[in-house]
mmCIF file of C-alpha atoms and ligand atoms in Angstrom:
data_model
loop_
_atom_site.group_PDB
_atom_site.id
_atom_site.type_symbol
_atom_site.label_atom_id
_atom_site.label_comp_id
_atom_site.label_asym_id
_atom_site.label_seq_id
_atom_site.Cartn_x
_atom_site.Cartn_y
_atom_site.Cartn_z
ATOM 1 C CA MET R 209 -10.172 17.324 -21.609
ATOM 2 C CA ASP R 210 -7.878 14.282 -21.774
ATOM 3 C CA ASN R 211 -9.200 12.366 -18.716
ATOM 4 C CA ASN R 212 -6.184 10.174 -18.457
ATOM 5 C CA ARG R 213 -4.089 13.059 -17.939
ATOM 6 C CA ARG R 214 -3.508 14.656 -14.212
ATOM 7 C CA PRO R 215 -3.949 18.319 -15.394
ATOM 8 C CA ASP R 216 -1.120 20.530 -14.735
ATOM 9 C CA ASN R 217 -2.733 22.899 -12.268
ATOM 10 C CA MET R 218 -4.527 20.351 -10.354
ATOM 11 C CA THR R 219 -4.783 21.378 -6.469
ATOM 12 C CA ARG R 220 -2.976 18.487 -4.583
ATOM 13 C CA ILE R 221 -6.066 16.690 -2.563
ATOM 14 C CA THR R 222 -4.956 17.774 1.110
ATOM 15 C CA THR R 223 -8.179 18.404 2.786
ATOM 16 C CA PRO R 224 -11.578 16.303 3.381
ATOM 17 C CA GLU R 225 -13.465 19.114 1.143
ATOM 18 C CA LEU R 226 -10.812 18.486 -1.770
ATOM 19 C CA ALA R 227 -11.479 15.045 -1.533
ATOM 20 C CA GLN R 228 -15.413 15.473 -1.569
ATOM 21 C CA ALA R 229 -15.130 17.701 -4.217
ATOM 22 C CA PHE R 230 -13.064 14.566 -6.316
ATOM 23 C CA ILE R 231 -15.284 11.622 -4.799
ATOM 24 C CA ASP R 232 -18.605 13.500 -6.502
ATOM 25 C CA GLU R 233 -16.993 14.270 -9.547
ATOM 26 C CA GLN R 234 -15.897 10.498 -9.825
ATOM 27 C CA VAL R 235 -19.314 8.948 -8.478
ATOM 28 C CA LYS R 236 -20.782 11.152 -11.663
ATOM 29 C CA LEU R 237 -18.325 9.935 -14.111
ATOM 30 C CA LEU R 238 -18.293 6.525 -12.889
ATOM 31 C CA ARG R 239 -22.270 6.281 -13.220
ATOM 32 C CA GLU R 240 -21.833 8.014 -16.773
ATOM 33 C CA GLN R 241 -19.371 5.280 -17.569
ATOM 34 C CA ILE R 242 -20.954 2.065 -16.401
ATOM 35 C CA GLY R 243 -24.446 2.494 -16.773
ATOM 36 C CA SER R 244 -26.111 -0.399 -15.775
ATOM 37 C CA ASP R 245 -23.649 -2.637 -16.340
ATOM 38 C CA LYS R 246 -21.430 -4.955 -13.637
ATOM 39 C CA VAL R 247 -17.601 -4.027 -12.821
ATOM 40 C CA LEU R 248 -15.358 -6.794 -11.575
ATOM 41 C CA LEU R 249 -12.051 -5.464 -8.921
ATOM 42 C CA ALA R 250 -9.148 -7.628 -7.453
ATOM 43 C CA LEU R 251 -10.011 -6.232 -4.029
ATOM 44 C CA SER R 252 -6.267 -7.083 -2.224
ATOM 45 C CA GLY R 253 -6.861 -4.841 0.698
ATOM 46 C CA GLY R 254 -4.096 -2.499 -0.376
ATOM 47 C CA VAL R 255 -4.870 1.288 -0.317
ATOM 48 C CA ASP R 256 -5.524 1.948 -3.754
ATOM 49 C CA SER R 257 -7.935 -1.165 -4.488
ATOM 50 C CA SER R 258 -9.691 -0.464 -1.440
ATOM 51 C CA VAL R 259 -10.257 3.261 -2.159
ATOM 52 C CA VAL R 260 -11.469 2.027 -5.780
ATOM 53 C CA ALA R 261 -13.859 -0.278 -4.540
ATOM 54 C CA ALA R 262 -15.327 2.409 -2.113
ATOM 55 C CA LEU R 263 -15.444 4.696 -4.758
ATOM 56 C CA LEU R 264 -17.469 1.840 -6.655
ATOM 57 C CA ILE R 265 -19.457 1.012 -3.924
ATOM 58 C CA LYS R 266 -21.023 4.593 -4.056
ATOM 59 C CA ALA R 267 -21.515 5.010 -7.522
ATOM 60 C CA VAL R 268 -22.694 1.794 -8.404
ATOM 61 C CA GLY R 269 -23.556 -0.038 -5.154
ATOM 62 C CA SER R 270 -24.155 -3.740 -5.987
ATOM 63 C CA GLN R 271 -23.076 -3.581 -9.794
ATOM 64 C CA LEU R 272 -19.519 -3.596 -8.208
ATOM 65 C CA VAL R 273 -18.344 -7.310 -7.768
ATOM 66 C CA ALA R 274 -15.000 -7.463 -5.826
ATOM 67 C CA VAL R 275 -13.131 -10.576 -5.865
ATOM 68 C CA HIS R 276 -10.818 -10.762 -2.380
ATOM 69 C CA VAL R 277 -8.552 -13.959 -3.340
ATOM 70 C CA ASN R 278 -6.820 -15.286 0.063
ATOM 71 C CA HIS R 279 -3.003 -16.446 -1.283
ATOM 72 C CA GLY R 280 -2.163 -17.655 2.113
ATOM 73 C CA LEU R 281 0.954 -15.058 2.087
ATOM 74 C CA LEU R 282 -1.578 -11.982 3.584
ATOM 75 C CA ARG R 283 -0.710 -10.635 6.878
ATOM 76 C CA LYS R 284 -2.629 -11.727 10.036
ATOM 77 C CA GLY R 285 -6.026 -10.207 10.060
ATOM 78 C CA GLU R 286 -6.227 -9.020 6.508
ATOM 79 C CA PRO R 287 -8.496 -11.252 4.860
ATOM 80 C CA GLU R 288 -10.807 -10.959 7.593
ATOM 81 C CA GLN R 289 -10.790 -7.170 7.698
ATOM 82 C CA VAL R 290 -11.593 -6.812 4.178
ATOM 83 C CA GLN R 291 -14.567 -8.789 4.747
ATOM 84 C CA LYS R 292 -15.315 -7.028 7.661
ATOM 85 C CA VAL R 293 -15.223 -3.408 5.845
ATOM 86 C CA PHE R 294 -16.414 -3.860 2.523
ATOM 87 C CA ARG R 295 -19.195 -7.022 2.913
ATOM 88 C CA ASP R 296 -20.693 -6.234 6.590
ATOM 89 C CA GLU R 297 -20.143 -2.199 6.817
ATOM 90 C CA MET R 298 -20.137 -1.173 3.110
ATOM 91 C CA LYS R 299 -22.346 -3.766 2.036
ATOM 92 C CA ALA R 300 -20.207 -4.748 -0.921
ATOM 93 C CA ASN R 301 -21.040 -7.646 -3.299
ATOM 94 C CA LEU R 302 -17.972 -9.582 -2.392
ATOM 95 C CA ILE R 303 -16.511 -12.965 -3.371
ATOM 96 C CA TYR R 304 -14.174 -14.197 -0.978
ATOM 97 C CA VAL R 305 -11.707 -16.979 -2.487
ATOM 98 C CA ASP R 306 -9.976 -19.155 -0.318
ATOM 99 C CA ALA R 307 -7.021 -20.227 -2.512
ATOM 100 C CA VAL R 308 -4.419 -20.692 0.326
ATOM 101 C CA ASP R 309 -4.042 -24.504 -0.536
ATOM 102 C CA ARG R 310 -3.723 -24.284 -3.951
ATOM 103 C CA PHE R 311 -0.954 -21.420 -3.916
ATOM 104 C CA LEU R 312 1.251 -23.360 -1.095
ATOM 105 C CA ASP R 313 1.059 -26.469 -2.758
ATOM 106 C CA LYS R 314 2.501 -25.019 -5.969
ATOM 107 C CA LEU R 315 4.926 -22.967 -3.918
ATOM 108 C CA ALA R 316 6.020 -26.046 -2.063
ATOM 109 C CA GLY R 317 9.911 -26.839 -2.410
ATOM 110 C CA VAL R 318 10.547 -24.024 -4.724
ATOM 111 C CA THR R 319 13.550 -21.676 -3.509
ATOM 112 C CA ASP R 320 14.206 -19.318 -6.493
ATOM 113 C CA PRO R 321 12.991 -15.617 -5.393
ATOM 114 C CA GLU R 322 12.039 -14.820 -9.157
ATOM 115 C CA GLN R 323 10.291 -18.326 -9.606
ATOM 116 C CA LYS R 324 8.236 -17.797 -6.426
ATOM 117 C CA ARG R 325 7.148 -14.321 -7.444
ATOM 118 C CA MET R 326 5.844 -15.776 -11.046
ATOM 119 C CA ILE R 327 3.997 -18.396 -9.533
ATOM 120 C CA ILE R 328 2.315 -16.300 -6.994
ATOM 121 C CA GLY R 329 1.522 -13.871 -9.693
ATOM 122 C CA GLY R 330 0.609 -16.394 -12.454
ATOM 123 C CA GLU R 331 -1.645 -18.288 -10.335
ATOM 124 C CA PHE R 332 -3.260 -14.969 -8.938
ATOM 125 C CA ILE R 333 -4.577 -14.212 -12.146
ATOM 126 C CA GLU R 334 -5.615 -18.030 -13.013
ATOM 127 C CA VAL R 335 -7.673 -17.838 -9.664
ATOM 128 C CA PHE R 336 -8.676 -14.211 -10.496
ATOM 129 C CA ALA R 337 -9.785 -15.331 -14.079
ATOM 130 C CA GLU R 338 -11.595 -18.499 -12.910
ATOM 131 C CA GLU R 339 -13.837 -16.070 -10.909
ATOM 132 C CA ALA R 340 -14.331 -14.252 -13.696
ATOM 133 C CA ARG R 341 -15.919 -16.510 -15.896
ATOM 134 C CA LYS R 342 -18.122 -17.689 -13.244
ATOM 135 C CA LEU R 343 -19.920 -14.253 -13.635
ATOM 136 C CA ASP R 344 -22.134 -13.030 -16.524
ATOM 137 C CA GLY R 345 -22.510 -9.679 -18.118
ATOM 138 C CA VAL R 346 -19.027 -8.083 -16.621
ATOM 139 C CA LYS R 347 -18.083 -5.259 -19.264
ATOM 140 C CA PHE R 348 -15.947 -3.178 -16.903
ATOM 141 C CA LEU R 349 -12.498 -4.409 -14.997
ATOM 142 C CA ALA R 350 -11.552 -1.515 -12.182
ATOM 143 C CA GLN R 351 -7.913 -1.089 -11.230
ATOM 144 C CA GLY R 352 -6.580 1.043 -8.703
ATOM 145 C CA THR R 353 -4.007 2.636 -11.019
ATOM 146 C CA ILE R 354 -2.365 5.599 -9.808
ATOM 147 C CA TRP R 355 -0.484 8.719 -11.353
ATOM 148 C CA PRO R 356 2.851 7.309 -10.214
ATOM 149 C CA ASP R 357 1.854 4.021 -12.235
ATOM 150 C CA ILE R 358 1.431 6.139 -15.164
ATOM 151 C CA LEU R 359 4.217 8.258 -15.164
ATOM 152 C CA GLU R 360 6.911 5.125 -14.406
ATOM 153 C CA SER R 361 5.098 3.232 -17.176
ATOM 154 C CA GLU R 362 5.982 6.310 -19.556
ATOM 155 C CA LYS R 363 9.214 6.279 -18.607
ATOM 156 C CA GLY R 364 9.466 2.909 -19.182
ATOM 157 C CA ILE R 365 10.767 1.927 -15.418
ATOM 158 C CA LYS R 366 7.444 -0.590 -14.951
ATOM 159 C CA ALA R 367 5.159 -1.921 -17.042
ATOM 160 C CA HIS R 368 2.016 -0.784 -16.572
ATOM 161 C CA HIS R 369 -0.052 -3.797 -14.822
ATOM 162 C CA ASN R 370 -2.691 -2.830 -17.419
ATOM 163 C CA ALA R 371 -6.032 -5.468 -17.026
ATOM 164 C CA GLY R 372 -3.315 -7.651 -15.227
ATOM 165 C CA GLY R 373 -2.229 -9.748 -17.633
ATOM 166 C CA LEU R 374 -5.455 -11.423 -18.025
ATOM 167 C CA PRO R 375 -6.434 -14.413 -20.617
ATOM 168 C CA GLU R 376 -7.298 -12.712 -23.976
ATOM 169 C CA ASP R 377 -11.002 -14.317 -23.514
ATOM 170 C CA LEU R 378 -11.546 -12.031 -20.926
ATOM 171 C CA SER R 379 -11.327 -8.684 -22.195
ATOM 172 C CA PHE R 380 -12.958 -5.832 -20.367
ATOM 173 C CA GLU R 381 -13.128 -2.077 -20.650
ATOM 174 C CA LEU R 382 -10.974 -0.458 -17.957
ATOM 175 C CA VAL R 383 -12.149 1.624 -15.133
ATOM 176 C CA GLU R 384 -9.357 3.707 -13.293
ATOM 177 C CA PRO R 385 -10.868 6.378 -11.155
ATOM 178 C CA VAL R 386 -7.918 7.578 -9.106
ATOM 179 C CA LYS R 387 -5.281 7.230 -11.989
ATOM 180 C CA ILE R 388 -4.637 11.130 -11.627
ATOM 181 C CA LEU R 389 -4.045 11.140 -8.052
ATOM 182 C CA PHE R 390 -0.747 10.579 -6.111
ATOM 183 C CA LYS R 391 -0.569 8.148 -3.222
ATOM 184 C CA ASP R 392 -1.033 10.817 -0.764
ATOM 185 C CA GLU R 393 -4.322 11.695 -2.438
ATOM 186 C CA VAL R 394 -5.780 8.408 -2.321
ATOM 187 C CA ARG R 395 -5.296 8.261 1.475
ATOM 188 C CA VAL R 396 -7.098 11.578 1.933
ATOM 189 C CA VAL R 397 -10.034 10.379 -0.625
ATOM 190 C CA GLY R 398 -10.004 6.825 1.371
ATOM 191 C CA SER R 399 -10.385 8.596 4.538
ATOM 192 C CA ALA R 400 -13.094 10.569 3.202
ATOM 193 C CA LEU R 401 -15.106 7.589 2.011
ATOM 194 C CA GLY R 402 -14.479 6.478 5.699
ATOM 195 C CA LEU R 403 -12.029 3.791 5.080
ATOM 196 C CA PRO R 404 -10.280 2.861 8.693
ATOM 197 C CA ASP R 405 -7.120 4.587 9.168
ATOM 198 C CA GLY R 406 -5.473 0.914 9.418
ATOM 199 C CA MET R 407 -6.166 0.471 5.964
ATOM 200 C CA VAL R 408 -5.826 4.244 4.297
ATOM 201 C CA TYR R 409 -2.321 4.526 6.114
ATOM 202 C CA ARG R 410 -0.872 0.942 6.169
ATOM 203 C CA GLN R 411 2.921 0.558 5.169
ATOM 204 C CA PRO R 412 3.438 -0.716 1.937
ATOM 205 C CA PHE R 413 2.986 -4.147 1.676
ATOM 206 C CA PRO R 414 4.546 -6.307 -1.455
ATOM 207 C CA GLY R 415 2.171 -8.359 -3.982
ATOM 208 C CA PRO R 416 4.063 -11.448 -3.377
ATOM 209 C CA GLY R 417 3.472 -10.449 0.574
ATOM 210 C CA LEU R 418 4.904 -12.439 3.087
ATOM 211 C CA GLY R 419 6.465 -15.042 0.501
ATOM 212 C CA VAL R 420 9.454 -12.812 0.246
ATOM 213 C CA ARG R 421 9.567 -12.745 3.837
ATOM 214 C CA CYS R 422 9.794 -16.440 4.138
ATOM 215 C CA PRO R 423 12.999 -16.885 2.127
ATOM 216 C CA GLY R 424 13.930 -20.245 0.242
ATOM 217 C CA ALA R 425 10.886 -22.519 0.084
ATOM 218 C CA ILE R 426 7.887 -21.605 1.709
ATOM 219 C CA THR R 427 6.748 -23.941 4.713
ATOM 220 C CA ARG R 428 3.372 -23.408 6.534
ATOM 221 C CA ASP R 429 4.827 -23.488 9.591
ATOM 222 C CA ARG R 430 7.627 -21.542 8.867
ATOM 223 C CA LEU R 431 4.926 -18.750 7.166
ATOM 224 C CA GLU R 432 3.062 -19.058 10.299
ATOM 225 C CA ALA R 433 6.277 -17.908 12.509
ATOM 226 C CA VAL R 434 6.451 -14.841 9.643
ATOM 227 C CA ARG R 435 2.701 -14.060 10.010
ATOM 228 C CA GLU R 436 2.539 -14.333 13.982
ATOM 229 C CA SER R 437 5.746 -12.677 14.518
ATOM 230 C CA ASP R 438 4.588 -9.829 11.865
ATOM 231 C CA ALA R 439 1.734 -9.188 14.065
ATOM 232 C CA ILE R 440 3.472 -9.165 17.187
ATOM 233 C CA VAL R 441 6.064 -6.010 15.715
ATOM 234 C CA ARG R 442 2.825 -4.452 14.223
ATOM 235 C CA GLU R 443 1.090 -4.570 17.648
ATOM 236 C CA GLU R 444 3.917 -3.443 19.251
ATOM 237 C CA PHE R 445 4.698 -0.550 17.179
ATOM 238 C CA ALA R 446 1.274 1.020 17.059
ATOM 239 C CA LYS R 447 1.153 0.955 20.963
ATOM 240 C CA ASN R 448 4.521 2.640 20.947
ATOM 241 C CA GLY R 449 3.894 5.533 18.502
ATOM 242 C CA LEU R 450 6.166 4.297 15.611
ATOM 243 C CA ALA R 451 3.392 2.905 13.406
ATOM 244 C CA GLY R 452 2.666 6.398 11.718
ATOM 245 C CA LYS R 453 6.335 7.166 11.922
ATOM 246 C CA VAL R 454 8.012 4.128 10.356
ATOM 247 C CA TRP R 455 7.984 3.807 6.861
ATOM 248 C CA GLN R 456 8.305 -0.256 6.896
ATOM 249 C CA TYR R 457 8.665 -2.326 9.425
ATOM 250 C CA PHE R 458 8.199 -6.798 9.344
ATOM 251 C CA THR R 459 9.842 -9.512 10.303
ATOM 252 C CA VAL R 460 11.314 -12.387 8.306
ATOM 253 C CA VAL R 461 11.950 -16.167 9.254
ATOM 254 C CA PRO R 462 15.159 -17.463 7.433
ATOM 255 C CA ASP R 463 15.543 -21.281 6.933
ATOM 256 C CA PHE R 464 18.069 -22.264 9.039
ATOM 257 C CA LYS R 465 17.746 -23.241 12.698
ATOM 258 C CA SER R 466 20.140 -23.059 15.917
ATOM 259 C CA THR R 467 20.436 -24.092 19.350
ATOM 260 C CA GLY R 468 18.690 -22.759 22.333
ATOM 261 C CA ILE R 469 17.087 -23.468 25.396
ATOM 262 C CA LYS R 470 13.370 -23.819 26.536
ATOM 263 C CA ASN R 471 12.224 -24.695 29.778
ATOM 264 C CA GLY R 472 15.216 -25.914 30.715
ATOM 265 C CA GLU R 473 15.598 -28.151 27.381
ATOM 266 C CA ARG R 474 17.655 -28.255 24.298
ATOM 267 C CA CYS R 475 15.672 -26.557 21.656
ATOM 268 C CA PHE R 476 17.028 -26.449 17.921
ATOM 269 C CA GLU R 477 14.658 -23.539 15.867
ATOM 270 C CA TRP R 478 14.385 -20.655 13.614
ATOM 271 C CA PRO R 479 15.192 -17.049 14.439
ATOM 272 C CA VAL R 480 13.070 -14.309 13.572
ATOM 273 C CA ILE R 481 14.702 -11.099 12.128
ATOM 274 C CA VAL R 482 13.011 -7.724 12.574
ATOM 275 C CA ARG R 483 13.452 -5.264 9.914
ATOM 276 C CA ALA R 484 12.685 -1.209 10.034
ATOM 277 C CA VAL R 485 13.262 1.253 7.504
ATOM 278 C CA ASN R 486 12.669 4.748 6.497
ATOM 279 C CA THR R 487 12.972 5.729 2.766
ATOM 280 C CA ARG R 488 11.341 8.436 0.535
ATOM 281 C CA ASP R 489 10.999 6.520 -2.759
ATOM 282 C CA ALA R 490 12.361 2.806 -1.570
ATOM 283 C CA MET R 491 15.285 3.590 -3.644
ATOM 284 C CA THR R 492 17.561 3.724 -0.662
ATOM 285 C CA ALA R 493 16.731 3.788 2.961
ATOM 286 C CA THR R 494 18.164 3.995 6.245
ATOM 287 C CA VAL R 495 17.305 1.762 9.431
ATOM 288 C CA GLU R 496 15.229 3.049 12.242
ATOM 289 C CA ASN R 497 16.571 3.370 15.941
ATOM 290 C CA ILE R 498 14.109 1.273 17.757
ATOM 291 C CA PRO R 499 14.727 2.168 21.556
ATOM 292 C CA PHE R 500 16.385 -0.844 23.243
ATOM 293 C CA GLU R 501 13.897 -1.264 25.752
ATOM 294 C CA LEU R 502 11.346 -1.871 22.995
ATOM 295 C CA MET R 503 13.041 -4.520 21.264
ATOM 296 C CA GLN R 504 13.949 -6.471 24.481
ATOM 297 C CA HIS R 505 10.026 -6.441 24.737
ATOM 298 C CA ILE R 506 9.288 -7.943 21.191
ATOM 299 C CA THR R 507 12.055 -10.347 21.355
ATOM 300 C CA GLU R 508 10.493 -11.453 24.705
ATOM 301 C CA ARG R 509 7.167 -11.552 23.233
ATOM 302 C CA ILE R 510 8.245 -13.033 19.817
ATOM 303 C CA VAL R 511 10.315 -16.171 21.506
ATOM 304 C CA ASN R 512 7.048 -16.713 24.124
ATOM 305 C CA GLU R 513 4.571 -16.604 21.538
ATOM 306 C CA VAL R 514 5.732 -17.705 18.179
ATOM 307 C CA LYS R 515 5.859 -21.413 17.618
ATOM 308 C CA GLY R 516 9.393 -22.753 16.778
ATOM 309 C CA VAL R 517 11.202 -19.597 17.221
ATOM 310 C CA ASN R 518 14.115 -19.195 19.732
ATOM 311 C CA ARG R 519 15.924 -15.995 18.788
ATOM 312 C CA VAL R 520 15.135 -12.208 17.587
ATOM 313 C CA LEU R 521 17.939 -10.662 15.464
ATOM 314 C CA TYR R 522 17.801 -6.838 14.329
ATOM 315 C CA ASP R 523 18.803 -5.868 10.848
ATOM 316 C CA PHE R 524 20.800 -2.695 10.983
ATOM 317 C CA THR R 525 21.789 -2.378 7.268
ATOM 318 C CA PRO R 526 20.503 0.417 4.824
ATOM 319 C CA LYS R 527 19.565 0.148 1.381
ATOM 320 C CA PRO R 528 22.591 -0.170 -0.138
ATOM 321 C CA THR R 529 23.842 -2.694 0.529
ATOM 322 C CA ALA R 530 20.660 -4.668 1.380
ATOM 323 C CA THR R 531 17.332 -4.145 0.048
ATOM 324 C CA ILE R 532 14.397 -3.685 1.851
ATOM 325 C CA GLU R 533 13.095 -7.003 1.277
ATOM 326 C CA TYR R 534 15.087 -10.397 1.844
ATOM 327 C CA GLU R 535 14.040 -11.647 -1.642
HETATM 328 P P1 XMP W 763 13.169 -3.621 -1.964
HETATM 329 O O1 XMP W 763 13.383 -5.316 -1.296
HETATM 330 O O2 XMP W 763 13.187 -3.774 -3.664
HETATM 331 O O3 XMP W 763 11.888 -2.756 -1.985
HETATM 332 O O4 XMP W 763 14.194 -2.404 -1.146
HETATM 333 C C1 XMP W 763 11.398 -1.969 -2.081
HETATM 334 C C2 XMP W 763 9.929 -1.687 -2.221
HETATM 335 O O5 XMP W 763 9.202 -2.461 -3.074
HETATM 336 C C3 XMP W 763 8.430 -3.517 -2.218
HETATM 337 N N1 XMP W 763 8.595 -4.774 -3.139
HETATM 338 C C4 XMP W 763 7.793 -5.341 -3.540
HETATM 339 N N2 XMP W 763 6.676 -4.936 -3.730
HETATM 340 N N3 XMP W 763 6.035 -6.465 -5.488
HETATM 341 C C5 XMP W 763 5.768 -5.391 -4.912
HETATM 342 O O6 XMP W 763 4.340 -4.968 -5.042
HETATM 343 C C6 XMP W 763 7.340 -7.070 -5.247
HETATM 344 O O7 XMP W 763 7.819 -8.188 -5.556
HETATM 345 C C7 XMP W 763 8.273 -6.266 -4.195
HETATM 346 N N4 XMP W 763 9.381 -6.466 -3.958
HETATM 347 C C8 XMP W 763 9.603 -5.355 -3.039
HETATM 348 C C9 XMP W 763 9.314 -3.648 -1.081
HETATM 349 O O8 XMP W 763 8.483 -4.082 0.265
HETATM 350 C C10 XMP W 763 9.530 -2.080 -0.764
HETATM 351 O O9 XMP W 763 8.561 -1.339 -0.188
#
């Protein structure tokens, strides 16, 4: 059988029992493939890499070296959650790299969205390669490639991110244990592996992270306003039953200020834009109808709790004409 392809007659993994059968088979295959060698994984905390990490921990334990790079553009609490779940609870061999200053220094003053993406992607590979070079005897590189990635690369829609574009001196054999799964199946497998719901059922989050929600040149203070307001929106959506219902929701802090009043005094501060959209495939999207009272409550919290913000706006624009993200 070609292990690289999803068999045409494969049953969709929708139950814990089916997930367990998949896990048992993969654990066996991973042990056969990896033997007593070491395997490296870039663990972002996203669904796919988290499920791959959990599978590898089950299969080869401390032969897995997981590297979590904090590029400073992660959401509030994410680096902490990755360390708690994988290092503290699953006892993974986890290397945490605080690269916040490195990324933000490189991004300082850069306004072009595509250049920002290139810097974030390029710097990520450099940081990851530096960590890989410090390790001895790593033969394998694990990746969270999923079935739609393979289909899209075959159709020429998206370049398959094979080996993440690592420099040539780092040549690893690939380990891709979820490559025949659809996203919903990866989630079911993740739950069966004991990963928390907050990790398995989280909303999509772009690779360049909060960087594309801080339009124009990223500054630390405005980035902090994005991170804090995003945390408030996520908390309120969870509390009000919207977290599992709305496809993607977040905040953006544009680079302009307007006049307001705080404590009886004039202030000149940023607005926060709240965006909440529904879609099936992210090619088009509709705007969520958020209860007015909830928006009022979110507004009150953001202007009172987030430093440097005096207004909250809601984005009513579907895709098209607007894209989901702002850059
Ligand atoms: P747009 O903004 O194009 O977004 O309507 C569609 C979906 O793709 C996500 N997105 C990205 N994901 N790297 C990613 O990994 C990116 O550079 C990127 N840009 C957008 C976006 O969050 C939405 O789910």
